[in-house]
Tab-separated table of C-alpha atoms in Angstrom:
chain	number	residue	atom	x	y	z
A	1	MET	CA	23.451	35.921	-61.510
A	2	PHE	CA	22.736	33.243	-59.073
A	3	GLY	CA	19.362	32.144	-59.544
A	4	LYS	CA	17.228	34.986	-58.702
A	5	MET	CA	19.777	36.858	-57.701
A	6	ALA	CA	22.466	39.177	-58.685
A	7	ILE	CA	25.334	39.833	-56.700
A	8	ARG	CA	27.185	43.384	-57.002
A	9	ASN	CA	29.938	45.112	-55.076
A	10	ILE	CA	32.241	41.799	-54.705
A	11	PRO	CA	35.569	42.837	-53.283
A	12	GLU	CA	38.278	42.381	-55.955
A	13	GLU	CA	40.476	40.235	-53.922
A	14	VAL	CA	37.423	38.019	-53.334
A	15	LEU	CA	36.617	37.920	-57.124
A	16	THR	CA	40.465	37.641	-57.550
A	17	ALA	CA	40.428	34.637	-54.964
A	18	LEU	CA	36.962	33.109	-56.692
A	19	GLU	CA	38.881	32.837	-60.106
A	20	ALA	CA	42.311	31.561	-59.439
A	21	LEU	CA	39.682	28.733	-57.762
A	22	ALA	CA	37.798	28.287	-60.440
A	23	ALA	CA	41.279	28.247	-62.804
A	24	ARG	CA	42.522	25.522	-60.534
A	25	ASN	CA	39.425	23.282	-60.407
A	26	ASP	CA	38.626	23.729	-64.141
A	27	ARG	CA	35.286	25.527	-63.813
A	28	SER	CA	33.906	28.609	-64.349
A	29	VAL	CA	33.636	31.321	-61.935
A	30	GLU	CA	29.743	30.891	-61.807
A	31	ALA	CA	30.215	27.084	-60.631
A	32	GLU	CA	32.626	28.022	-58.527
A	33	ALA	CA	30.650	30.621	-56.879
A	34	ARG	CA	27.680	28.293	-56.935
A	35	ILE	CA	29.689	25.515	-54.612
A	36	ALA	CA	31.526	28.364	-52.581
A	37	LEU	CA	27.658	29.399	-51.437
A	38	ARG	CA	26.572	26.250	-51.451
A	39	SER	CA	29.367	25.147	-48.629
A	40	HIS	CA	28.947	28.474	-46.435
A	41	VAL	CA	24.817	27.637	-45.898
A	42	GLN	CA	25.367	23.668	-45.888
A	43	PRO	CA	26.250	23.555	-42.434
A	44	THR	CA	22.993	25.823	-41.166
A	45	VAL	CA	20.808	23.616	-43.841
A	46	GLU	CA	22.107	20.502	-41.720
A	47	ARG	CA	21.479	21.993	-38.517
A	48	GLU	CA	17.982	22.804	-39.444
A	49	ILE	CA	17.051	19.643	-41.019
A	50	ARG	CA	18.455	18.199	-37.934
A	51	ASN	CA	16.529	20.289	-35.450
A	52	THR	CA	13.329	19.323	-37.314
A	53	ARG	CA	13.982	15.695	-37.000
A	54	VAL	CA	14.506	15.406	-33.663
A	55	ALA	CA	11.443	17.596	-32.884
A	56	GLU	CA	9.528	15.203	-34.964
A	57	VAL	CA	10.697	12.368	-33.139
A	58	GLY	CA	10.037	13.902	-29.815
A	59	THR	CA	6.320	14.479	-31.076
A	60	ARG	CA	6.122	10.969	-32.045
A	61	LEU	CA	6.871	9.681	-28.867
A	62	THR	CA	4.362	12.142	-26.947
A	63	ASN	CA	1.602	10.947	-29.379
A	64	VAL	CA	2.529	7.445	-28.703
A	65	LEU	CA	2.804	7.670	-24.968
A	66	GLU	CA	-0.492	9.657	-24.618
A	67	GLN	CA	-2.614	6.994	-26.709
A	68	VAL	CA	-1.291	4.472	-24.412
A	69	ASN	CA	-1.746	5.991	-20.942
A	70	GLN	CA	-5.689	6.614	-22.275
A	71	VAL	CA	-5.764	2.436	-21.998
A	72	ARG	CA	-7.630	1.866	-18.574
A	73	GLY	CA	-6.306	-0.117	-16.132
A	74	THR	CA	-2.939	1.015	-16.613
A	75	ARG	CA	-0.369	2.932	-14.640
A	76	THR	CA	0.101	6.249	-16.316
A	77	LEU	CA	3.647	6.151	-18.025
A	78	LYS	CA	6.208	8.734	-17.807
A	79	PRO	CA	9.532	9.233	-19.555
A	80	SER	CA	11.248	7.840	-16.445
A	81	HIS	CA	9.497	4.284	-16.441
A	82	ILE	CA	10.275	4.129	-20.019
A	83	ALA	CA	13.761	4.935	-19.535
A	84	GLN	CA	14.093	2.085	-17.017
A	85	ALA	CA	12.265	-0.408	-19.024
A	86	ILE	CA	14.628	0.044	-21.821
A	87	GLY	CA	17.605	-0.156	-19.273
A	88	GLU	CA	19.035	3.663	-19.462
A	89	ASP	CA	20.860	4.930	-16.458
A	90	ARG	CA	19.044	8.283	-16.264
A	91	ALA	CA	15.532	9.691	-17.137
A	92	SER	CA	17.101	13.088	-17.955
A	93	GLU	CA	18.475	11.858	-21.233
A	94	VAL	CA	14.678	10.092	-22.195
A	95	GLU	CA	12.980	13.257	-21.042
A	96	ASP	CA	15.039	15.263	-23.888
A	97	TRP	CA	13.891	12.842	-26.274
A	98	PHE	CA	10.416	13.759	-25.286
A	99	ILE	CA	10.616	17.295	-26.064
A	100	GLY	CA	12.669	17.328	-28.707
A	101	GLN	CA	16.190	18.484	-27.451
A	102	GLU	CA	18.232	15.132	-27.857
A	103	GLU	CA	17.804	12.498	-30.594
A	104	PRO	CA	17.604	9.087	-29.487
A	105	THR	CA	19.605	6.150	-31.363
A	106	PHE	CA	17.679	4.088	-34.086
A	107	THR	CA	18.401	1.065	-31.473
A	108	GLN	CA	16.945	3.245	-28.815
A	109	LEU	CA	13.769	3.936	-30.362
A	110	ALA	CA	13.314	0.438	-31.519
A	111	SER	CA	13.402	-0.638	-27.654
A	112	ILE	CA	10.728	1.896	-26.807
A	113	ALA	CA	8.636	0.793	-29.843
A	114	ASP	CA	8.336	-2.502	-28.612
A	115	TYR	CA	8.064	-1.591	-25.325
A	116	LEU	CA	4.740	0.633	-26.173
A	117	GLY	CA	3.337	-1.580	-28.640
A	118	CYS	CA	3.616	0.705	-31.658
A	119	SER	CA	5.214	0.238	-34.815
A	120	ARG	CA	9.283	0.495	-35.083
A	121	ASP	CA	9.008	2.042	-38.514
A	122	TRP	CA	6.648	4.761	-37.250
A	123	LEU	CA	8.513	5.904	-34.189
A	124	GLN	CA	11.723	5.745	-36.353
A	125	HIS	CA	10.926	7.582	-39.755
A	126	GLY	CA	7.094	8.761	-39.691
A	127	ASP	CA	6.476	5.756	-41.981
A	128	GLY	CA	3.265	3.659	-41.769
A	129	LYS	CA	0.842	4.009	-38.989
A	130	MET	CA	1.526	4.676	-35.130
A	131	PHE	CA	-0.018	0.828	-34.648
A	132	LYS	CA	0.242	-1.743	-36.861
A	133	VAL	CA	-3.361	-3.287	-38.449
A	134	HIS	CA	-2.566	-6.438	-40.341
A	135	THR	CA	-5.056	-8.196	-42.910
A	136	GLU	CA	-5.185	-11.896	-42.033
A	137	ARG	CA	-7.425	-14.990	-42.908
A	138	LEU	CA	-8.585	-17.005	-40.038
A	139	SER	CA	-7.933	-20.776	-40.918
A	140	GLU	CA	-11.277	-22.543	-41.713
A	141	SER	CA	-9.972	-25.340	-39.371
A	142	ALA	CA	-11.241	-24.763	-36.040
A	143	GLY	CA	-8.218	-26.168	-34.207
A	144	GLU	CA	-5.499	-24.009	-36.309
A	145	ALA	CA	-8.133	-20.795	-35.929
A	146	VAL	CA	-8.013	-21.181	-31.836
A	147	GLU	CA	-4.466	-21.547	-31.877
A	148	GLN	CA	-4.252	-18.996	-34.520
A	149	LEU	CA	-6.373	-16.483	-32.070
A	150	LEU	CA	-4.866	-17.434	-29.153
A	151	ASP	CA	-0.938	-17.899	-30.101
A	152	LEU	CA	-1.213	-21.010	-28.299
A	153	ASN	CA	2.125	-22.393	-29.889
A	154	ALA	CA	4.217	-19.157	-29.306
A	155	GLU	CA	6.217	-17.955	-26.608
A	156	ARG	CA	3.882	-15.090	-25.886
A	157	PRO	CA	0.535	-16.069	-25.093
A	158	VAL	CA	-2.780	-13.821	-25.910
A	159	THR	CA	-4.263	-12.662	-22.138
A	160	PHE	CA	-7.105	-11.130	-23.794
A	161	LEU	CA	-9.054	-11.817	-27.149
A	162	HIS	CA	-11.000	-8.887	-28.306
A	163	LEU	CA	-13.672	-10.054	-30.963
A	164	VAL	CA	-14.942	-6.895	-32.627
A	165	ARG	CA	-18.103	-6.451	-35.095
A	166	GLU	CA	-18.720	-3.443	-36.818
A	167	GLU	CA	-21.736	-2.168	-35.911
A	168	SER	CA	-22.919	-2.122	-40.158
A	169	ALA	CA	-24.758	-4.045	-42.332
A	170	ALA	CA	-22.026	-5.737	-43.564
A	171	GLY	CA	-20.707	-6.315	-39.682
A	172	GLU	CA	-17.190	-6.583	-40.753
A	173	LEU	CA	-15.161	-8.554	-38.245
A	174	LEU	CA	-11.917	-6.708	-36.319
A	175	ILE	CA	-9.695	-9.120	-34.260
A	176	ILE	CA	-7.760	-7.695	-31.329
A	177	LYS	CA	-5.352	-9.793	-29.462
A	178	GLN	CA	-3.774	-8.190	-26.063
A	179	TYR	CA	-0.671	-9.477	-24.866
A	180	ASP	CA	-0.720	-8.169	-21.548
A	181	ASP	CA	-1.738	-4.541	-20.220
A	182	TRP	CA	-1.394	-2.355	-23.526
A	183	ARG	CA	0.408	-4.590	-26.118
A	184	CYS	CA	-1.508	-5.650	-28.863
A	185	ALA	CA	-1.565	-7.164	-32.347
A	186	THR	CA	-4.687	-6.087	-34.637
A	187	TRP	CA	-6.348	-7.869	-37.751
A	188	THR	CA	-8.931	-6.752	-40.282
A	189	THR	CA	-10.654	-10.108	-41.655
A	190	PRO	CA	-12.991	-10.868	-44.833
A	191	ILE	CA	-15.016	-12.112	-42.604
A	192	HIS	CA	-18.651	-10.510	-42.455
A	193	VAL	CA	-21.016	-11.321	-39.390
A	194	SER	CA	-24.049	-10.521	-41.288
A	195	ASP	CA	-26.083	-11.302	-43.971
A	196	ALA	CA	-24.988	-9.627	-46.217
A	197	ILE	CA	-22.693	-12.266	-47.817
A	198	GLY	CA	-22.557	-14.751	-50.477
A	199	ALA	CA	-21.801	-18.234	-50.815
A	200	GLY	CA	-17.848	-17.599	-49.981
A	201	GLY	CA	-19.244	-15.191	-46.790
A	202	GLU	CA	-21.494	-18.050	-45.514
A	203	ARG	CA	-18.938	-20.893	-45.759
A	204	ALA	CA	-16.721	-18.685	-43.867
A	205	LEU	CA	-19.064	-17.963	-41.337
A	206	SER	CA	-20.071	-20.932	-40.929
A	207	CYS	CA	-16.007	-22.365	-40.088
A	208	LEU	CA	-16.437	-19.020	-37.761
A	209	SER	CA	-19.331	-20.721	-35.916
A	210	VAL	CA	-17.445	-23.945	-35.215
A	211	THR	CA	-14.362	-21.973	-34.645
A	212	LEU	CA	-15.991	-19.973	-31.842
A	213	GLN	CA	-17.870	-22.983	-30.033
A	214	LEU	CA	-14.271	-24.702	-29.818
A	215	LEU	CA	-12.986	-21.357	-28.608
A	216	TYR	CA	-15.642	-21.404	-26.050
A	217	ALA	CA	-14.936	-25.068	-25.025
A	218	TYR	CA	-11.412	-23.839	-24.536
A	219	TYR	CA	-11.840	-20.889	-22.807
A	220	THR	CA	-14.311	-22.458	-20.039
A	221	SER	CA	-11.428	-25.659	-19.842
A	222	ARG	CA	-9.102	-25.827	-17.138
A	223	ARG	CA	-6.147	-24.656	-19.866
A	224	GLY	CA	-8.416	-21.284	-20.817
A	225	THR	CA	-8.206	-19.415	-17.665
A	226	ARG	CA	-4.893	-17.909	-18.810
A	227	VAL	CA	-7.118	-15.718	-21.332
A	228	LEU	CA	-10.085	-13.991	-21.414
A	229	VAL	CA	-12.374	-13.205	-24.421
A	230	LYS	CA	-14.849	-10.796	-25.139
A	231	SER	CA	-16.854	-9.562	-28.223
A	232	TYR	CA	-18.175	-6.071	-28.791
A	233	GLN	CA	-20.439	-4.557	-31.170
A	234	LEU	CA	-18.502	-1.150	-32.015
A	235	PRO	CA	-19.512	1.627	-34.303
A	236	SER	CA	-18.117	2.161	-37.448
A	237	GLU	CA	-16.213	5.333	-36.639
A	238	ALA	CA	-14.837	3.849	-33.755
A	239	CYS	CA	-13.769	0.784	-35.803
A	240	LYS	CA	-12.672	3.201	-38.800
A	241	ALA	CA	-10.137	4.864	-35.960
A	242	ILE	CA	-8.671	1.562	-35.014
A	243	ARG	CA	-8.226	0.595	-38.930
A	244	GLY	CA	-6.304	3.997	-39.380
A	245	GLY	CA	-3.826	2.886	-36.925
A	246	ALA	CA	-3.602	6.261	-34.732
A	247	THR	CA	-5.358	5.140	-32.149
A	248	HIS	CA	-4.560	2.266	-29.410
A	249	PRO	CA	-7.105	-0.223	-30.245
A	250	LEU	CA	-8.219	-0.640	-26.972
A	251	VAL	CA	-9.080	2.748	-26.587
A	252	PRO	CA	-12.295	2.859	-28.521
A	253	LEU	CA	-13.219	-0.415	-26.611
A	254	GLN	CA	-13.506	1.078	-23.464
A	255	ASP	CA	-16.503	2.871	-24.130
A	256	GLY	CA	-19.586	0.246	-23.307
A	257	TYR	CA	-19.827	-1.840	-26.172
A	258	GLU	CA	-19.178	-5.034	-24.987
A	259	ARG	CA	-21.516	-7.507	-26.065
A	260	PRO	CA	-21.513	-11.405	-25.776
A	261	TRP	CA	-22.611	-12.180	-29.087
A	262	TRP	CA	-19.285	-14.709	-29.643
A	263	GLU	CA	-20.770	-17.120	-26.956
A	264	ASP	CA	-24.242	-17.054	-28.400
A	265	PHE	CA	-23.784	-17.098	-32.071
A	266	TRP	CA	-23.024	-20.628	-32.308
A	267	ASP	CA	-25.124	-22.125	-29.381
A	268	GLU	CA	-29.016	-22.872	-30.822
A	269	GLY	CA	-30.051	-22.694	-27.036
A	270	GLN	CA	-28.854	-19.256	-26.823
A	271	PHE	CA	-29.331	-17.200	-29.810
A	272	ARG	CA	-33.235	-18.517	-30.085
A	273	GLU	CA	-33.771	-17.256	-26.403
A	274	HIS	CA	-31.736	-13.819	-26.342
A	275	ALA	CA	-32.634	-10.527	-27.520
A	276	ASP	CA	-31.292	-9.293	-31.031
A	277	TYR	CA	-27.661	-8.044	-30.661
A	278	TRP	CA	-28.142	-6.613	-33.993
A	279	VAL	CA	-30.726	-6.352	-36.778
A	280	GLY	CA	-30.921	-9.488	-38.527
A	281	TRP	CA	-29.579	-11.395	-35.329
A	282	LYS	CA	-31.237	-14.572	-35.345
A	283	ALA	CA	-31.795	-14.938	-38.789
A	284	ILE	CA	-28.011	-15.163	-39.466
A	285	CYS	CA	-27.364	-17.403	-36.886
A	286	GLU	CA	-30.170	-19.764	-38.035
A	287	ARG	CA	-28.987	-19.579	-41.297
A	288	ILE	CA	-25.486	-20.665	-39.967
A	289	PHE	CA	-26.799	-22.989	-37.750
A	290	ARG	CA	-28.173	-25.011	-40.749
A	291	VAL	CA	-25.290	-24.573	-42.846
A	292	VAL	CA	-23.352	-26.409	-40.295
A	293	SER	CA	-26.119	-28.943	-39.693
A	294	ASN	CA	-25.913	-30.009	-43.312
A	295	ASP	CA	-22.031	-30.195	-43.827
A	296	ASP	CA	-21.013	-33.314	-42.755
A	297	ARG	CA	-17.316	-32.539	-41.614
A	298	LEU	CA	-18.563	-29.333	-39.732
A	299	ASN	CA	-21.537	-30.940	-38.141
A	300	GLN	CA	-19.327	-34.058	-37.107
A	301	LEU	CA	-16.691	-31.174	-35.816
A	302	ARG	CA	-19.356	-29.889	-33.796
A	303	GLU	CA	-20.682	-32.896	-31.885
A	304	GLN	CA	-17.072	-33.868	-30.966
A	305	ILE	CA	-16.712	-30.477	-29.618
A	306	ALA	CA	-20.204	-30.865	-27.722
A	307	ARG	CA	-18.791	-34.414	-26.252
A	308	LYS	CA	-15.296	-32.625	-24.905
A	309	GLN	CA	-13.376	-34.792	-27.751
A	310	HIS	CA	-11.608	-32.652	-29.654
A	311	PRO	CA	-7.656	-33.280	-30.032
A	312	LEU	CA	-7.228	-29.450	-28.594
A	313	PHE	CA	-7.755	-30.843	-25.442
A	314	PRO	CA	-6.066	-34.447	-25.109
A	315	HIS	CA	-5.029	-34.508	-21.598
A	316	GLU	CA	-8.180	-33.010	-20.261
A	317	PHE	CA	-10.529	-35.081	-21.817
A	318	GLY	CA	-8.450	-38.539	-22.480
A	319	ILE	CA	-8.219	-37.870	-25.982
A	320	ALA	CA	-5.096	-39.443	-27.855
């Protein structure tokens, strides 16, 4: 018996050879038969596994290319563009990767992942999310937070900064840093831009208020001409899609949800005059403005920024 299988009518010469092999290897005839059967089918199993993997890699390549091509304002990428970008001599081999006919090396997949801005682990192995989503705390120091948001000390500066408030009672804040036409880094944060906060949330929003004021000062200075900052009020389903990592983070932002709340949140001359961006907008702005006014350190920092005397701008404003 072999599992649920009984093998009958084995030719005598085959059985004799099997018995001889079993004796030579000090195994039972049944054990020798199992090994012989496994050796016979193993190449077929391995081919099927390989074919499945090659097909899965091709599907992942196609899926991420489709996501990137949904980003507005970018040219429609084809496998030939990718072949050229990663230094391949011909497009035909790369096209075979996309249709699941040939398998690229891990190095080639890593190069494609870096070019398209997706996760290496996901593209190489199917592990994790197509687009990585990190959880990160924004520094409570306004200067450090602006450097963190814009990667001011990095070799690759941010070209677009997208500040996304979820359209919910909690108002969770998402941050998307865009480096070129489609490559991004996405964060979730513990910050809630709403009245649904306790003492810790109030402190975080107070620091965010001063950070946004400093960000605006930088953005409107000569040094800020290389970056574009936008803010959004995004439905919960769209935010869920971004957090899920299977949707390019820029795609949900394209449906008309831009709202310049980041420019008004900290500015009493604006948030008291403008129409509400969401229910409770003016109440939370007034609350946080009072908190900053009653905090000596934050209030001094706010006044310093208003006078354009923050150390982030030593050359522009003559501060040592």
